[in-house]
C-alpha cells in the first residue's frame, strides 16, 4: 500500500454555531490521518468560531462574504493541488463549482444541507434569487459528486433541481462521540422539562411549538438553546401566549449534551430540515423526541413509539406531548438510543466518507 496520503481541502463559510459547521469541522478532524492529509479552509474569521479545530490545520481567509473569496480560494487550490476539494452549503458549493472549471485535475465534491423545494418557501423570490439559481445550475455541473444527507434531499435534488441520480451519494450526518447515553430518565419533580436546540429562524418552527405549549395544562419548563434573527418575534409571541415564565433561553452553550440529558422530551417544530443534528443528539443521549412531519430525513430518524413521535399538526403535537409526558417510563433511554446509534455512529459515517473519497481518487488515477 502506498505511503503517499491523499490531500483533501474542506471549505466552509465559517465555524459559527450551526449544523453544517459542526459536521464539517468534525469530518476535518476525524478523517483517517494515515490515508488523508486534511486542511480546513474557513472563509470567515477565527473570532466567530465556536468549534475546536486544534486537531487539523485550519486556515482563515478573513473574508466577510463568500463571493469575495473567489480568487483567494482559486490561488490556494491551484497551489495546493489537492486530490479533492470538499465544500458544504449551497453558496460555497456554487463558488467551488465555478472554480472547478479552472482546476480540472482536482475532484470537487459538494455537500447539500437542505431540501431546496421546501426551503424556497422561506426565500424571497426576487431577481437576486433567480440570478443565483441560474449561476448555481451552471456551477454545480462542475461538481463530481453531490452528497445528500437524507433520502428526502436526494429525491428533491433529482425531481426539483434536475440532477441525475448517478451524481448523488447519500451519507447521513454522524453523531459526535461526545453525546453519551444517560443513565436514567430524569425524575419528574413538579415540572416537565422540554428542550429545543437550533437556530432561531422561521423555518425552525418555534412559533408552532409555542402555540401547542400554550394549550397545555400540565407544569413544564421549555428550554430554547440557540440564537438567530427570529429571536425577538419568538419571545414576543411567548409573552403574548402567557409562556414567558415557562421559558429558559440559552443563546449558546458547549454543554448541549447535559441539557439534553436533563430533559424529559425534545421538541422540534421545523418545516424543513437537512438531517437534523440536534435531533440525532437528543436521541443518542436517550431523550425521546416529538417532531412535526417535515422533509429532511425525519422519517428516517424517528421510529414512532420507539424513540418518539412524528406529528401531523399542532393538536397532534400537543396530544403527543401529554401522552409522552405522562408515560415517560415507556421510553427507556437505551431503547430511544438504539436506532440512531446503530445507523449514525461517527465510526459508521466516517467509513462511508473515507470509502467515497478513496473511490473517487482511485477513479481519477485510472482515468489519468
mmCIF file with all atom_site columns, N, CA and C in Angstrom, residues 18-48:
data_model
loop_
_atom_site.group_PDB
_atom_site.id
_atom_site.type_symbol
_atom_site.label_atom_id
_atom_site.label_alt_id
_atom_site.label_comp_id
_atom_site.label_asym_id
_atom_site.label_entity_id
_atom_site.label_seq_id
_atom_site.pdbx_PDB_ins_code
_atom_site.Cartn_x
_atom_site.Cartn_y
_atom_site.Cartn_z
_atom_site.occupancy
_atom_site.B_iso_or_equiv
_atom_site.pdbx_formal_charge
_atom_site.auth_seq_id
_atom_site.auth_comp_id
_atom_site.auth_asym_id
_atom_site.auth_atom_id
_atom_site.pdbx_PDB_model_num
ATOM 1  N N  . UNK A 1 18 ? -23.772 26.001 14.114 1.00 0.00 ? 18 UNK A N  1
ATOM 2  C CA . UNK A 1 18 ? -24.650 25.550 13.040 1.00 0.00 ? 18 UNK A CA 1
ATOM 3  C C  . UNK A 1 18 ? -24.367 24.106 12.687 1.00 0.00 ? 18 UNK A C  1
ATOM 4  N N  . UNK A 1 19 ? -25.361 23.430 12.107 1.00 0.00 ? 19 UNK A N  1
ATOM 5  C CA . UNK A 1 19 ? -25.220 22.021 11.795 1.00 0.00 ? 19 UNK A CA 1
ATOM 6  C C  . UNK A 1 19 ? -24.143 21.720 10.772 1.00 0.00 ? 19 UNK A C  1
ATOM 7  N N  . UNK A 1 20 ? -24.110 22.484 9.668  1.00 0.00 ? 20 UNK A N  1
ATOM 8  C CA . UNK A 1 20 ? -23.113 22.249 8.625  1.00 0.00 ? 20 UNK A CA 1
ATOM 9  C C  . UNK A 1 20 ? -21.708 22.494 9.155  1.00 0.00 ? 20 UNK A C  1
ATOM 10 N N  . UNK A 1 21 ? -21.562 23.552 9.945  1.00 0.00 ? 21 UNK A N  1
ATOM 11 C CA . UNK A 1 21 ? -20.261 23.901 10.506 1.00 0.00 ? 21 UNK A CA 1
ATOM 12 C C  . UNK A 1 21 ? -19.768 22.807 11.456 1.00 0.00 ? 21 UNK A C  1
ATOM 13 N N  . UNK A 1 22 ? -20.701 22.286 12.257 1.00 0.00 ? 22 UNK A N  1
ATOM 14 C CA . UNK A 1 22 ? -20.342 21.227 13.201 1.00 0.00 ? 22 UNK A CA 1
ATOM 15 C C  . UNK A 1 22 ? -19.879 19.968 12.462 1.00 0.00 ? 22 UNK A C  1
ATOM 16 N N  . UNK A 1 23 ? -20.635 19.574 11.424 1.00 0.00 ? 23 UNK A N  1
ATOM 17 C CA . UNK A 1 23 ? -20.296 18.360 10.693 1.00 0.00 ? 23 UNK A CA 1
ATOM 18 C C  . UNK A 1 23 ? -18.972 18.506 9.948  1.00 0.00 ? 23 UNK A C  1
ATOM 19 N N  . UNK A 1 24 ? -18.768 19.643 9.302  1.00 0.00 ? 24 UNK A N  1
ATOM 20 C CA . UNK A 1 24 ? -17.528 19.833 8.531  1.00 0.00 ? 24 UNK A CA 1
ATOM 21 C C  . UNK A 1 24 ? -16.297 19.882 9.434  1.00 0.00 ? 24 UNK A C  1
ATOM 22 N N  . UNK A 1 25 ? -16.405 20.528 10.576 1.00 0.00 ? 25 UNK A N  1
ATOM 23 C CA . UNK A 1 25 ? -15.263 20.560 11.498 1.00 0.00 ? 25 UNK A CA 1
ATOM 24 C C  . UNK A 1 25 ? -14.992 19.161 12.051 1.00 0.00 ? 25 UNK A C  1
ATOM 25 N N  . UNK A 1 26 ? -16.058 18.403 12.290 1.00 0.00 ? 26 UNK A N  1
ATOM 26 C CA . UNK A 1 26 ? -15.912 17.028 12.773 1.00 0.00 ? 26 UNK A CA 1
ATOM 27 C C  . UNK A 1 26 ? -15.226 16.151 11.723 1.00 0.00 ? 26 UNK A C  1
ATOM 28 N N  . UNK A 1 27 ? -15.674 16.266 10.466 1.00 0.00 ? 27 UNK A N  1
ATOM 29 C CA . UNK A 1 27 ? -15.069 15.471 9.399  1.00 0.00 ? 27 UNK A CA 1
ATOM 30 C C  . UNK A 1 27 ? -13.600 15.833 9.201  1.00 0.00 ? 27 UNK A C  1
ATOM 31 N N  . UNK A 1 28 ? -13.307 17.125 9.228  1.00 0.00 ? 28 UNK A N  1
ATOM 32 C CA . UNK A 1 28 ? -11.934 17.577 9.016  1.00 0.00 ? 28 UNK A CA 1
ATOM 33 C C  . UNK A 1 28 ? -10.987 16.971 10.043 1.00 0.00 ? 28 UNK A C  1
ATOM 34 N N  . UNK A 1 29 ? -11.457 16.843 11.269 1.00 0.00 ? 29 UNK A N  1
ATOM 35 C CA . UNK A 1 29 ? -10.593 16.346 12.338 1.00 0.00 ? 29 UNK A CA 1
ATOM 36 C C  . UNK A 1 29 ? -10.525 14.827 12.412 1.00 0.00 ? 29 UNK A C  1
ATOM 37 N N  . UNK A 1 30 ? -11.520 14.152 11.839 1.00 0.00 ? 30 UNK A N  1
ATOM 38 C CA . UNK A 1 30 ? -11.609 12.719 12.059 1.00 0.00 ? 30 UNK A CA 1
ATOM 39 C C  . UNK A 1 30 ? -11.353 11.842 10.835 1.00 0.00 ? 30 UNK A C  1
ATOM 40 N N  . UNK A 1 31 ? -11.101 12.443 9.675  1.00 0.00 ? 31 UNK A N  1
ATOM 41 C CA . UNK A 1 31 ? -10.691 11.623 8.537  1.00 0.00 ? 31 UNK A CA 1
ATOM 42 C C  . UNK A 1 31 ? -9.388  10.903 8.873  1.00 0.00 ? 31 UNK A C  1
ATOM 43 N N  . UNK A 1 32 ? -9.264  9.669  8.444  1.00 0.00 ? 32 UNK A N  1
ATOM 44 C CA . UNK A 1 32 ? -8.119  8.829  8.770  1.00 0.00 ? 32 UNK A CA 1
ATOM 45 C C  . UNK A 1 32 ? -6.807  9.512  8.388  1.00 0.00 ? 32 UNK A C  1
ATOM 46 N N  . UNK A 1 33 ? -6.006  9.824  9.390  1.00 0.00 ? 33 UNK A N  1
ATOM 47 C CA . UNK A 1 33 ? -4.766  10.577 9.151  1.00 0.00 ? 33 UNK A CA 1
ATOM 48 C C  . UNK A 1 33 ? -3.680  9.728  8.499  1.00 0.00 ? 33 UNK A C  1
ATOM 49 N N  . UNK A 1 34 ? -3.858  8.411  8.489  1.00 0.00 ? 34 UNK A N  1
ATOM 50 C CA . UNK A 1 34 ? -2.903  7.550  7.780  1.00 0.00 ? 34 UNK A CA 1
ATOM 51 C C  . UNK A 1 34 ? -3.170  7.552  6.277  1.00 0.00 ? 34 UNK A C  1
ATOM 52 N N  . UNK A 1 35 ? -4.389  7.917  5.891  1.00 0.00 ? 35 UNK A N  1
ATOM 53 C CA . UNK A 1 35 ? -4.763  7.908  4.479  1.00 0.00 ? 35 UNK A CA 1
ATOM 54 C C  . UNK A 1 35 ? -4.870  9.308  3.870  1.00 0.00 ? 35 UNK A C  1
ATOM 55 N N  . UNK A 1 36 ? -5.258  10.284 4.713  1.00 0.00 ? 36 UNK A N  1
ATOM 56 C CA . UNK A 1 36 ? -5.577  11.603 4.175  1.00 0.00 ? 36 UNK A CA 1
ATOM 57 C C  . UNK A 1 36 ? -4.777  12.722 4.852  1.00 0.00 ? 36 UNK A C  1
ATOM 58 N N  . UNK A 1 37 ? -4.315  13.638 4.031  1.00 0.00 ? 37 UNK A N  1
ATOM 59 C CA . UNK A 1 37 ? -3.731  14.888 4.514  1.00 0.00 ? 37 UNK A CA 1
ATOM 60 C C  . UNK A 1 37 ? -4.832  15.941 4.389  1.00 0.00 ? 37 UNK A C  1
ATOM 61 N N  . UNK A 1 38 ? -5.323  16.409 5.518  1.00 0.00 ? 38 UNK A N  1
ATOM 62 C CA . UNK A 1 38 ? -6.526  17.229 5.542  1.00 0.00 ? 38 UNK A CA 1
ATOM 63 C C  . UNK A 1 38 ? -6.237  18.657 5.975  1.00 0.00 ? 38 UNK A C  1
ATOM 64 N N  . UNK A 1 39 ? -6.877  19.607 5.288  1.00 0.00 ? 39 UNK A N  1
ATOM 65 C CA . UNK A 1 39 ? -6.768  21.019 5.670  1.00 0.00 ? 39 UNK A CA 1
ATOM 66 C C  . UNK A 1 39 ? -8.166  21.637 5.596  1.00 0.00 ? 39 UNK A C  1
ATOM 67 N N  . UNK A 1 40 ? -8.516  22.410 6.611  1.00 0.00 ? 40 UNK A N  1
ATOM 68 C CA . UNK A 1 40 ? -9.808  23.073 6.670  1.00 0.00 ? 40 UNK A CA 1
ATOM 69 C C  . UNK A 1 40 ? -9.646  24.545 6.305  1.00 0.00 ? 40 UNK A C  1
ATOM 70 N N  . UNK A 1 41 ? -10.369 24.977 5.276  1.00 0.00 ? 41 UNK A N  1
ATOM 71 C CA . UNK A 1 41 ? -10.331 26.371 4.830  1.00 0.00 ? 41 UNK A CA 1
ATOM 72 C C  . UNK A 1 41 ? -11.622 27.047 5.277  1.00 0.00 ? 41 UNK A C  1
ATOM 73 N N  . UNK A 1 42 ? -11.491 28.069 6.122  1.00 0.00 ? 42 UNK A N  1
ATOM 74 C CA . UNK A 1 42 ? -12.648 28.806 6.635  1.00 0.00 ? 42 UNK A CA 1
ATOM 75 C C  . UNK A 1 42 ? -12.640 30.198 6.006  1.00 0.00 ? 42 UNK A C  1
ATOM 76 N N  . UNK A 1 43 ? -13.694 30.516 5.281  1.00 0.00 ? 43 UNK A N  1
ATOM 77 C CA . UNK A 1 43 ? -13.742 31.787 4.560  1.00 0.00 ? 43 UNK A CA 1
ATOM 78 C C  . UNK A 1 43 ? -13.828 32.972 5.522  1.00 0.00 ? 43 UNK A C  1
ATOM 79 N N  . UNK A 1 44 ? -14.482 32.797 6.647  1.00 0.00 ? 44 UNK A N  1
ATOM 80 C CA . UNK A 1 44 ? -14.673 33.874 7.622  1.00 0.00 ? 44 UNK A CA 1
ATOM 81 C C  . UNK A 1 44 ? -13.522 34.045 8.587  1.00 0.00 ? 44 UNK A C  1
ATOM 82 N N  . UNK A 1 45 ? -13.852 34.537 9.792  1.00 0.00 ? 45 UNK A N  1
ATOM 83 C CA . UNK A 1 45 ? -12.850 34.910 10.783 1.00 0.00 ? 45 UNK A CA 1
ATOM 84 C C  . UNK A 1 45 ? -12.790 33.929 11.949 1.00 0.00 ? 45 UNK A C  1
ATOM 85 N N  . UNK A 1 46 ? -11.611 33.844 12.543 1.00 0.00 ? 46 UNK A N  1
ATOM 86 C CA . UNK A 1 46 ? -11.414 32.950 13.682 1.00 0.00 ? 46 UNK A CA 1
ATOM 87 C C  . UNK A 1 46 ? -12.250 33.378 14.881 1.00 0.00 ? 46 UNK A C  1
ATOM 88 N N  . UNK A 1 47 ? -12.503 34.669 15.014 1.00 0.00 ? 47 UNK A N  1
ATOM 89 C CA . UNK A 1 47 ? -13.248 35.179 16.179 1.00 0.00 ? 47 UNK A CA 1
ATOM 90 C C  . UNK A 1 47 ? -14.686 34.667 16.215 1.00 0.00 ? 47 UNK A C  1
ATOM 91 N N  . UNK A 1 48 ? -15.203 34.227 15.076 1.00 0.00 ? 48 UNK A N  1
ATOM 92 C CA . UNK A 1 48 ? -16.575 33.733 15.009 1.00 0.00 ? 48 UNK A CA 1
ATOM 93 C C  . UNK A 1 48 ? -16.679 32.237 15.297 1.00 0.00 ? 48 UNK A C  1
#
